[in-house]
């Protein structure tokens, strides 16, 4: 099974500053036949279900603000929030969908 | 507008059974795989199971194989999760999610609000 590890576990960033969350997989998520990385990012606020932010490692879901961006390939990935807003306080999860079980990272709690 | 509404959660004793339902609307149900994800209190997300759009493929995490069964009724736009031999560690909020594809589990653009399952004596 693929294991997903996020860092850090928690992060405090000032309003307007950049936030960076890392995600590492135990094996490559790059599928050679289509050159796509099978990785998604989700945001979860307290008492709410997760919200999809990014898929294919860097494709922003419709309606997601462009301050959110995803990057990386193979086993190392990053979610970047370019200018932190108050409403971005949440827990962020990466998830691989290269193979089942579709494991999530343990989550990164983002605070101001 | 896509809507997913879970029901069937509750308190059950260890070893007991429970069936969760998820009624979907706002999209052509049979053309999408559907997924269950759970979240234990204060913990992270755990993918549980996925079923393809026409029920020809099912996928499970190891800890529920042989105990949980995912199914769907496309005529009723409803997804199910039959949970047997429940254990304390199955206590969680169970989310129903629409998958982005028709077959194997990919990313999930839409999620329900969740149903709480508590396994305790």
PDB file of C-alpha atoms in Angstrom:
ATOM      1  CA  UNK A   1       0.000   0.000   0.000  1.00  0.00           C
ATOM      2  CA  UNK A   2       1.089   3.576  -0.695  1.00  0.00           C
ATOM      3  CA  UNK A   3       1.702   5.666   2.433  1.00  0.00           C
ATOM      4  CA  UNK A   4       1.197   9.432   2.327  1.00  0.00           C
ATOM      5  CA  UNK A   5       3.108  11.653   4.749  1.00  0.00           C
ATOM      6  CA  UNK A   6       2.438  15.363   5.136  1.00  0.00           C
ATOM      7  CA  UNK A   7       4.636  18.004   6.710  1.00  0.00           C
ATOM      8  CA  UNK A   8       4.342  19.900   8.870  1.00  0.00           C
ATOM      9  CA  UNK A   9       1.521  18.576  11.067  1.00  0.00           C
ATOM     10  CA  UNK A  10       0.564  22.159  11.882  1.00  0.00           C
ATOM     11  CA  UNK A  11       1.499  25.537  10.542  1.00  0.00           C
ATOM     12  CA  UNK A  12       0.893  29.131  11.643  1.00  0.00           C
ATOM     13  CA  UNK A  13       1.084  31.813   8.972  1.00  0.00           C
ATOM     14  CA  UNK A  14       0.283  35.516   9.090  1.00  0.00           C
ATOM     15  CA  UNK A  15      -2.500  36.992   7.001  1.00  0.00           C
ATOM     16  CA  UNK A  16      -1.243  37.849   3.531  1.00  0.00           C
ATOM     17  CA  UNK A  17       1.793  35.595   3.840  1.00  0.00           C
ATOM     18  CA  UNK A  18       2.555  32.405   1.910  1.00  0.00           C
ATOM     19  CA  UNK A  19       1.684  28.985   3.306  1.00  0.00           C
ATOM     20  CA  UNK A  20       3.378  25.827   2.046  1.00  0.00           C
ATOM     21  CA  UNK A  21       2.291  22.283   2.848  1.00  0.00           C
ATOM     22  CA  UNK A  22       4.270  19.262   1.737  1.00  0.00           C
ATOM     23  CA  UNK A  23       3.130  15.750   0.895  1.00  0.00           C
ATOM     24  CA  UNK A  24       5.368  12.777   0.234  1.00  0.00           C
ATOM     25  CA  UNK A  25       4.267   9.389  -1.107  1.00  0.00           C
ATOM     26  CA  UNK A  26       6.038   6.087  -0.446  1.00  0.00           C
ATOM     27  CA  UNK A  27       6.080   5.363  -4.164  1.00  0.00           C
ATOM     28  CA  UNK A  28       5.787   7.376  -7.345  1.00  0.00           C
ATOM     29  CA  UNK A  29       2.336   8.669  -8.253  1.00  0.00           C
ATOM     30  CA  UNK A  30       3.408   9.463 -11.820  1.00  0.00           C
ATOM     31  CA  UNK A  31       1.706   7.181 -14.318  1.00  0.00           C
ATOM     32  CA  UNK A  32       4.047   6.842 -17.283  1.00  0.00           C
ATOM     33  CA  UNK A  33       1.376   6.175 -19.915  1.00  0.00           C
ATOM     34  CA  UNK A  34      -0.269   9.586 -19.484  1.00  0.00           C
ATOM     35  CA  UNK A  35       2.430  11.543 -17.568  1.00  0.00           C
ATOM     36  CA  UNK A  36      -0.092  12.460 -14.880  1.00  0.00           C
ATOM     37  CA  UNK A  37       0.478  12.511 -11.134  1.00  0.00           C
ATOM     38  CA  UNK A  38      -2.408  10.821  -9.317  1.00  0.00           C
ATOM     39  CA  UNK A  39      -2.666  13.235  -6.386  1.00  0.00           C
ATOM     40  CA  UNK A  40      -5.430  15.455  -5.009  1.00  0.00           C
ATOM     41  CA  UNK A  41      -5.611  18.093  -2.270  1.00  0.00           C
ATOM     42  CA  UNK A  42      -8.612  18.760  -0.015  1.00  0.00           C
ATOM     43  CA  UNK A  43      -9.496  21.439   2.523  1.00  0.00           C
ATOM     44  CA  UNK A  44     -11.628  20.641   5.565  1.00  0.00           C
ATOM     45  CA  UNK A  45     -13.044  23.235   7.906  1.00  0.00           C
ATOM     46  CA  UNK A  46     -14.440  22.285  11.349  1.00  0.00           C
ATOM     47  CA  UNK A  47     -17.799  20.568  11.170  1.00  0.00           C
ATOM     48  CA  UNK A  48     -17.762  20.436   7.371  1.00  0.00           C
ATOM     49  CA  UNK A  49     -17.016  17.738   4.804  1.00  0.00           C
ATOM     50  CA  UNK A  50     -13.797  17.983   2.815  1.00  0.00           C
ATOM     51  CA  UNK A  51     -13.681  20.282  -0.196  1.00  0.00           C
ATOM     52  CA  UNK A  52     -11.694  19.398  -3.303  1.00  0.00           C
ATOM     53  CA  UNK A  53      -9.042  21.980  -4.166  1.00  0.00           C
ATOM     54  CA  UNK A  54      -6.618  20.364  -6.618  1.00  0.00           C
ATOM     55  CA  UNK A  55      -6.438  17.178  -8.710  1.00  0.00           C
ATOM     56  CA  UNK A  56      -3.774  15.760 -11.053  1.00  0.00           C
ATOM     57  CA  UNK A  57      -1.393  17.402  -8.557  1.00  0.00           C
ATOM     58  CA  UNK A  58      -1.767  20.858 -10.093  1.00  0.00           C
ATOM     59  CA  UNK A  59      -5.210  21.288 -11.684  1.00  0.00           C
ATOM     60  CA  UNK A  60      -7.350  23.674  -9.686  1.00  0.00           C
ATOM     61  CA  UNK A  61     -10.977  22.644  -9.191  1.00  0.00           C
ATOM     62  CA  UNK A  62     -13.548  25.039 -10.643  1.00  0.00           C
ATOM     63  CA  UNK A  63     -14.334  27.865  -8.235  1.00  0.00           C
ATOM     64  CA  UNK A  64     -11.186  27.464  -6.127  1.00  0.00           C
ATOM     65  CA  UNK A  65      -9.366  30.804  -5.707  1.00  0.00           C
ATOM     66  CA  UNK A  66      -6.165  31.114  -7.694  1.00  0.00           C
ATOM     67  CA  UNK A  67      -4.148  31.749  -4.546  1.00  0.00           C
ATOM     68  CA  UNK A  68      -4.231  27.953  -4.144  1.00  0.00           C
ATOM     69  CA  UNK A  69      -1.748  26.066  -6.297  1.00  0.00           C
ATOM     70  CA  UNK A  70      -0.350  22.549  -6.413  1.00  0.00           C
ATOM     71  CA  UNK A  71       3.020  21.404  -7.659  1.00  0.00           C
ATOM     72  CA  UNK A  72       5.393  18.469  -7.618  1.00  0.00           C
ATOM     73  CA  UNK A  73       5.825  15.145  -9.348  1.00  0.00           C
ATOM     74  CA  UNK A  74       6.693  11.559  -8.581  1.00  0.00           C
ATOM     75  CA  UNK A  75       6.811  11.304  -4.795  1.00  0.00           C
ATOM     76  CA  UNK A  76       7.046  14.920  -3.616  1.00  0.00           C
ATOM     77  CA  UNK A  77       4.205  17.407  -3.805  1.00  0.00           C
ATOM     78  CA  UNK A  78       3.372  20.854  -2.440  1.00  0.00           C
ATOM     79  CA  UNK A  79       0.209  22.857  -1.831  1.00  0.00           C
ATOM     80  CA  UNK A  80       0.865  26.582  -1.744  1.00  0.00           C
ATOM     81  CA  UNK A  81      -1.463  29.335  -0.615  1.00  0.00           C
ATOM     82  CA  UNK A  82       0.104  32.479  -2.005  1.00  0.00           C
ATOM     83  CA  UNK A  83      -1.524  35.035   0.285  1.00  0.00           C
ATOM     84  CA  UNK A  84      -3.275  33.606   3.311  1.00  0.00           C
ATOM     85  CA  UNK A  85      -6.820  34.759   4.000  1.00  0.00           C
ATOM     86  CA  UNK A  86      -8.731  34.291   7.256  1.00  0.00           C
ATOM     87  CA  UNK A  87     -11.114  31.842   5.577  1.00  0.00           C
ATOM     88  CA  UNK A  88      -8.199  29.537   4.698  1.00  0.00           C
ATOM     89  CA  UNK A  89      -7.885  28.337   8.299  1.00  0.00           C
ATOM     90  CA  UNK A  90      -8.555  24.612   7.963  1.00  0.00           C
ATOM     91  CA  UNK A  91      -6.977  21.183   7.845  1.00  0.00           C
ATOM     92  CA  UNK A  92      -5.497  20.236   4.484  1.00  0.00           C
ATOM     93  CA  UNK A  93      -5.152  16.672   3.202  1.00  0.00           C
ATOM     94  CA  UNK A  94      -3.380  15.168   0.235  1.00  0.00           C
ATOM     95  CA  UNK A  95      -4.708  11.921  -1.257  1.00  0.00           C
ATOM     96  CA  UNK A  96      -3.242   9.549  -3.790  1.00  0.00           C
ATOM     97  CA  UNK A  97      -5.478   7.803  -6.289  1.00  0.00           C
ATOM     98  CA  UNK A  98      -2.732   5.894  -8.122  1.00  0.00           C
ATOM     99  CA  UNK A  99      -3.793   2.620  -6.509  1.00  0.00           C
ATOM    100  CA  UNK A 100      -6.239   1.378  -3.908  1.00  0.00           C
ATOM    101  CA  UNK A 101      -6.438   1.889  -1.001  1.00  0.00           C
ATOM    102  CA  UNK A 102      -6.618   5.572  -1.931  1.00  0.00           C
ATOM    103  CA  UNK A 103      -4.706   6.776   1.089  1.00  0.00           C
ATOM    104  CA  UNK A 104      -4.871  10.250   2.581  1.00  0.00           C
ATOM    105  CA  UNK A 105      -2.059  12.033   4.342  1.00  0.00           C
ATOM    106  CA  UNK A 106      -2.513  12.603   8.068  1.00  0.00           C
ATOM    107  CA  UNK A 107      -3.509  16.232   7.535  1.00  0.00           C
ATOM    108  CA  UNK A 108      -1.893  19.621   8.147  1.00  0.00           C
ATOM    109  CA  UNK A 109      -3.654  22.103  10.394  1.00  0.00           C
ATOM    110  CA  UNK A 110      -3.242  25.647   9.118  1.00  0.00           C
ATOM    111  CA  UNK A 111      -3.714  28.489  11.580  1.00  0.00           C
ATOM    112  CA  UNK A 112      -3.184  32.206  11.610  1.00  0.00           C
TER     113      UNK A 112
ATOM    114  CA  UNK B   1     -26.676  21.279  -8.026  1.00  0.00           C
ATOM    115  CA  UNK B   2     -25.163  18.045  -6.764  1.00  0.00           C
ATOM    116  CA  UNK B   3     -26.585  16.921  -3.439  1.00  0.00           C
ATOM    117  CA  UNK B   4     -25.659  13.881  -1.373  1.00  0.00           C
ATOM    118  CA  UNK B   5     -27.639  13.032   1.738  1.00  0.00           C
ATOM    119  CA  UNK B   6     -26.497  10.264   4.068  1.00  0.00           C
ATOM    120  CA  UNK B   7     -28.724   8.483   6.562  1.00  0.00           C
ATOM    121  CA  UNK B   8     -28.724   5.380   8.731  1.00  0.00           C
ATOM    122  CA  UNK B   9     -26.069   6.313  11.247  1.00  0.00           C
ATOM    123  CA  UNK B  10     -26.478   5.724  14.954  1.00  0.00           C
ATOM    124  CA  UNK B  11     -25.335   3.818  18.004  1.00  0.00           C
ATOM    125  CA  UNK B  12     -24.695   0.092  17.641  1.00  0.00           C
ATOM    126  CA  UNK B  13     -23.119  -2.495  19.916  1.00  0.00           C
ATOM    127  CA  UNK B  14     -19.837  -4.198  19.015  1.00  0.00           C
ATOM    128  CA  UNK B  15     -20.544  -7.088  16.679  1.00  0.00           C
ATOM    129  CA  UNK B  16     -23.704  -5.462  15.426  1.00  0.00           C
ATOM    130  CA  UNK B  17     -24.759  -4.291  11.975  1.00  0.00           C
ATOM    131  CA  UNK B  18     -25.838  -1.048  10.380  1.00  0.00           C
ATOM    132  CA  UNK B  19     -26.675   0.042   6.834  1.00  0.00           C
ATOM    133  CA  UNK B  20     -25.861   3.530   5.626  1.00  0.00           C
ATOM    134  CA  UNK B  21     -27.680   5.071   2.682  1.00  0.00           C
ATOM    135  CA  UNK B  22     -26.777   8.040   0.519  1.00  0.00           C
ATOM    136  CA  UNK B  23     -29.394   9.567  -1.767  1.00  0.00           C
ATOM    137  CA  UNK B  24     -27.933  11.516  -4.673  1.00  0.00           C
ATOM    138  CA  UNK B  25     -29.440  14.223  -6.865  1.00  0.00           C
ATOM    139  CA  UNK B  26     -28.338  16.793  -9.404  1.00  0.00           C
ATOM    140  CA  UNK B  27     -26.343  14.470 -11.661  1.00  0.00           C
ATOM    141  CA  UNK B  28     -26.721  11.270 -13.682  1.00  0.00           C
ATOM    142  CA  UNK B  29     -26.040   8.853 -10.840  1.00  0.00           C
ATOM    143  CA  UNK B  30     -25.213   5.761 -12.893  1.00  0.00           C
ATOM    144  CA  UNK B  31     -22.367   7.454 -14.764  1.00  0.00           C
ATOM    145  CA  UNK B  32     -20.213   8.052 -11.696  1.00  0.00           C
ATOM    146  CA  UNK B  33     -18.410   5.817  -9.265  1.00  0.00           C
ATOM    147  CA  UNK B  34     -19.337   6.478  -5.651  1.00  0.00           C
ATOM    148  CA  UNK B  35     -17.136   6.361  -2.586  1.00  0.00           C
ATOM    149  CA  UNK B  36     -17.379   6.120   1.201  1.00  0.00           C
ATOM    150  CA  UNK B  37     -14.758   7.942   3.299  1.00  0.00           C
ATOM    151  CA  UNK B  38     -14.750   7.926   7.097  1.00  0.00           C
ATOM    152  CA  UNK B  39     -13.298  10.130   9.793  1.00  0.00           C
ATOM    153  CA  UNK B  40     -12.897   8.949  13.379  1.00  0.00           C
ATOM    154  CA  UNK B  41     -13.475  11.618  16.043  1.00  0.00           C
ATOM    155  CA  UNK B  42     -10.597  14.090  16.010  1.00  0.00           C
ATOM    156  CA  UNK B  43      -8.727  12.076  13.387  1.00  0.00           C
ATOM    157  CA  UNK B  44      -7.939  12.274   9.693  1.00  0.00           C
ATOM    158  CA  UNK B  45      -9.720  10.993   6.611  1.00  0.00           C
ATOM    159  CA  UNK B  46      -9.742   7.317   5.670  1.00  0.00           C
ATOM    160  CA  UNK B  47     -10.905   5.999   2.290  1.00  0.00           C
ATOM    161  CA  UNK B  48     -13.220   3.034   2.898  1.00  0.00           C
ATOM    162  CA  UNK B  49     -14.765   1.775  -0.326  1.00  0.00           C
ATOM    163  CA  UNK B  50     -15.703   2.649  -3.910  1.00  0.00           C
ATOM    164  CA  UNK B  51     -18.193   1.146  -6.353  1.00  0.00           C
ATOM    165  CA  UNK B  52     -18.193   1.743 -10.095  1.00  0.00           C
ATOM    166  CA  UNK B  53     -21.138   3.348 -11.843  1.00  0.00           C
ATOM    167  CA  UNK B  54     -22.697   0.100 -13.014  1.00  0.00           C
ATOM    168  CA  UNK B  55     -21.597  -1.929  -9.975  1.00  0.00           C
ATOM    169  CA  UNK B  56     -19.175  -4.130 -11.916  1.00  0.00           C
ATOM    170  CA  UNK B  57     -16.226  -3.203  -9.722  1.00  0.00           C
ATOM    171  CA  UNK B  58     -15.913  -2.687  -5.976  1.00  0.00           C
ATOM    172  CA  UNK B  59     -12.896  -1.667  -3.910  1.00  0.00           C
ATOM    173  CA  UNK B  60     -12.322  -1.845  -0.145  1.00  0.00           C
ATOM    174  CA  UNK B  61      -9.683  -0.899   2.369  1.00  0.00           C
ATOM    175  CA  UNK B  62      -8.243  -3.972   4.070  1.00  0.00           C
ATOM    176  CA  UNK B  63      -9.685  -3.252   7.513  1.00  0.00           C
ATOM    177  CA  UNK B  64     -13.286  -3.578   6.279  1.00  0.00           C
ATOM    178  CA  UNK B  65     -12.937  -6.374   3.723  1.00  0.00           C
ATOM    179  CA  UNK B  66     -15.296  -9.230   4.553  1.00  0.00           C
ATOM    180  CA  UNK B  67     -17.296  -7.057   6.970  1.00  0.00           C
ATOM    181  CA  UNK B  68     -18.562  -4.145   4.846  1.00  0.00           C
ATOM    182  CA  UNK B  69     -20.388  -4.337   1.522  1.00  0.00           C
ATOM    183  CA  UNK B  70     -20.846  -1.391  -0.811  1.00  0.00           C
ATOM    184  CA  UNK B  71     -23.745  -1.423  -3.252  1.00  0.00           C
ATOM    185  CA  UNK B  72     -25.937   0.927  -5.219  1.00  0.00           C
ATOM    186  CA  UNK B  73     -29.401   1.075  -6.741  1.00  0.00           C
ATOM    187  CA  UNK B  74     -29.206   3.288  -9.814  1.00  0.00           C
ATOM    188  CA  UNK B  75     -32.996   3.257 -10.203  1.00  0.00           C
ATOM    189  CA  UNK B  76     -33.221   4.961  -6.805  1.00  0.00           C
ATOM    190  CA  UNK B  77     -30.073   7.113  -7.092  1.00  0.00           C
ATOM    191  CA  UNK B  78     -28.944   5.566  -3.827  1.00  0.00           C
ATOM    192  CA  UNK B  79     -25.614   4.314  -2.523  1.00  0.00           C
ATOM    193  CA  UNK B  80     -25.387   1.880   0.391  1.00  0.00           C
ATOM    194  CA  UNK B  81     -22.815   0.646   2.862  1.00  0.00           C
ATOM    195  CA  UNK B  82     -23.783  -2.495   4.756  1.00  0.00           C
ATOM    196  CA  UNK B  83     -21.581  -2.731   7.842  1.00  0.00           C
ATOM    197  CA  UNK B  84     -21.448  -6.031   9.758  1.00  0.00           C
ATOM    198  CA  UNK B  85     -19.348  -7.264  12.691  1.00  0.00           C
ATOM    199  CA  UNK B  86     -18.808  -3.676  13.757  1.00  0.00           C
ATOM    200  CA  UNK B  87     -15.904  -2.802  16.024  1.00  0.00           C
ATOM    201  CA  UNK B  88     -15.163   0.169  18.260  1.00  0.00           C
ATOM    202  CA  UNK B  89     -12.560   1.322  15.746  1.00  0.00           C
ATOM    203  CA  UNK B  90     -15.298   1.693  13.102  1.00  0.00           C
ATOM    204  CA  UNK B  91     -16.694   4.639  15.074  1.00  0.00           C
ATOM    205  CA  UNK B  92     -16.546   7.600  12.704  1.00  0.00           C
ATOM    206  CA  UNK B  93     -18.415  10.050  10.563  1.00  0.00           C
ATOM    207  CA  UNK B  94     -19.025   8.318   7.239  1.00  0.00           C
ATOM    208  CA  UNK B  95     -19.063  10.549   4.175  1.00  0.00           C
ATOM    209  CA  UNK B  96     -20.603   9.648   0.863  1.00  0.00           C
ATOM    210  CA  UNK B  97     -18.758  11.183  -2.101  1.00  0.00           C
ATOM    211  CA  UNK B  98     -19.276  11.341  -5.841  1.00  0.00           C
ATOM    212  CA  UNK B  99     -16.162  10.214  -7.662  1.00  0.00           C
ATOM    213  CA  UNK B 100     -14.887  12.035 -10.724  1.00  0.00           C
ATOM    214  CA  UNK B 101     -14.903   8.960 -12.938  1.00  0.00           C
ATOM    215  CA  UNK B 102     -17.125   6.031 -13.764  1.00  0.00           C
ATOM    216  CA  UNK B 103     -14.946   3.137 -12.767  1.00  0.00           C
ATOM    217  CA  UNK B 104     -11.910   3.108 -10.476  1.00  0.00           C
ATOM    218  CA  UNK B 105     -11.692   5.558  -7.554  1.00  0.00           C
ATOM    219  CA  UNK B 106     -10.111   8.909  -8.466  1.00  0.00           C
ATOM    220  CA  UNK B 107     -10.721  12.274  -6.789  1.00  0.00           C
ATOM    221  CA  UNK B 108     -14.039  13.278  -5.217  1.00  0.00           C
ATOM    222  CA  UNK B 109     -15.522  16.631  -6.226  1.00  0.00           C
ATOM    223  CA  UNK B 110     -18.717  16.350  -4.161  1.00  0.00           C
ATOM    224  CA  UNK B 111     -19.330  15.181  -0.606  1.00  0.00           C
ATOM    225  CA  UNK B 112     -22.307  14.695   1.685  1.00  0.00           C
ATOM    226  CA  UNK B 113     -22.486  16.112   5.195  1.00  0.00           C
ATOM    227  CA  UNK B 114     -21.747  12.753   6.770  1.00  0.00           C
ATOM    228  CA  UNK B 115     -23.457  10.239   9.053  1.00  0.00           C
ATOM    229  CA  UNK B 116     -22.114   9.427  12.518  1.00  0.00           C
ATOM    230  CA  UNK B 117     -21.688   5.776  13.412  1.00  0.00           C
ATOM    231  CA  UNK B 118     -20.870   4.998  17.028  1.00  0.00           C
ATOM    232  CA  UNK B 119     -19.918   1.459  18.029  1.00  0.00           C
ATOM    233  CA  UNK B 120     -20.122   1.072  21.768  1.00  0.00           C
ATOM    234  CA  UNK B 121     -21.668  -1.110  24.445  1.00  0.00           C
TER     235      UNK B 121
END
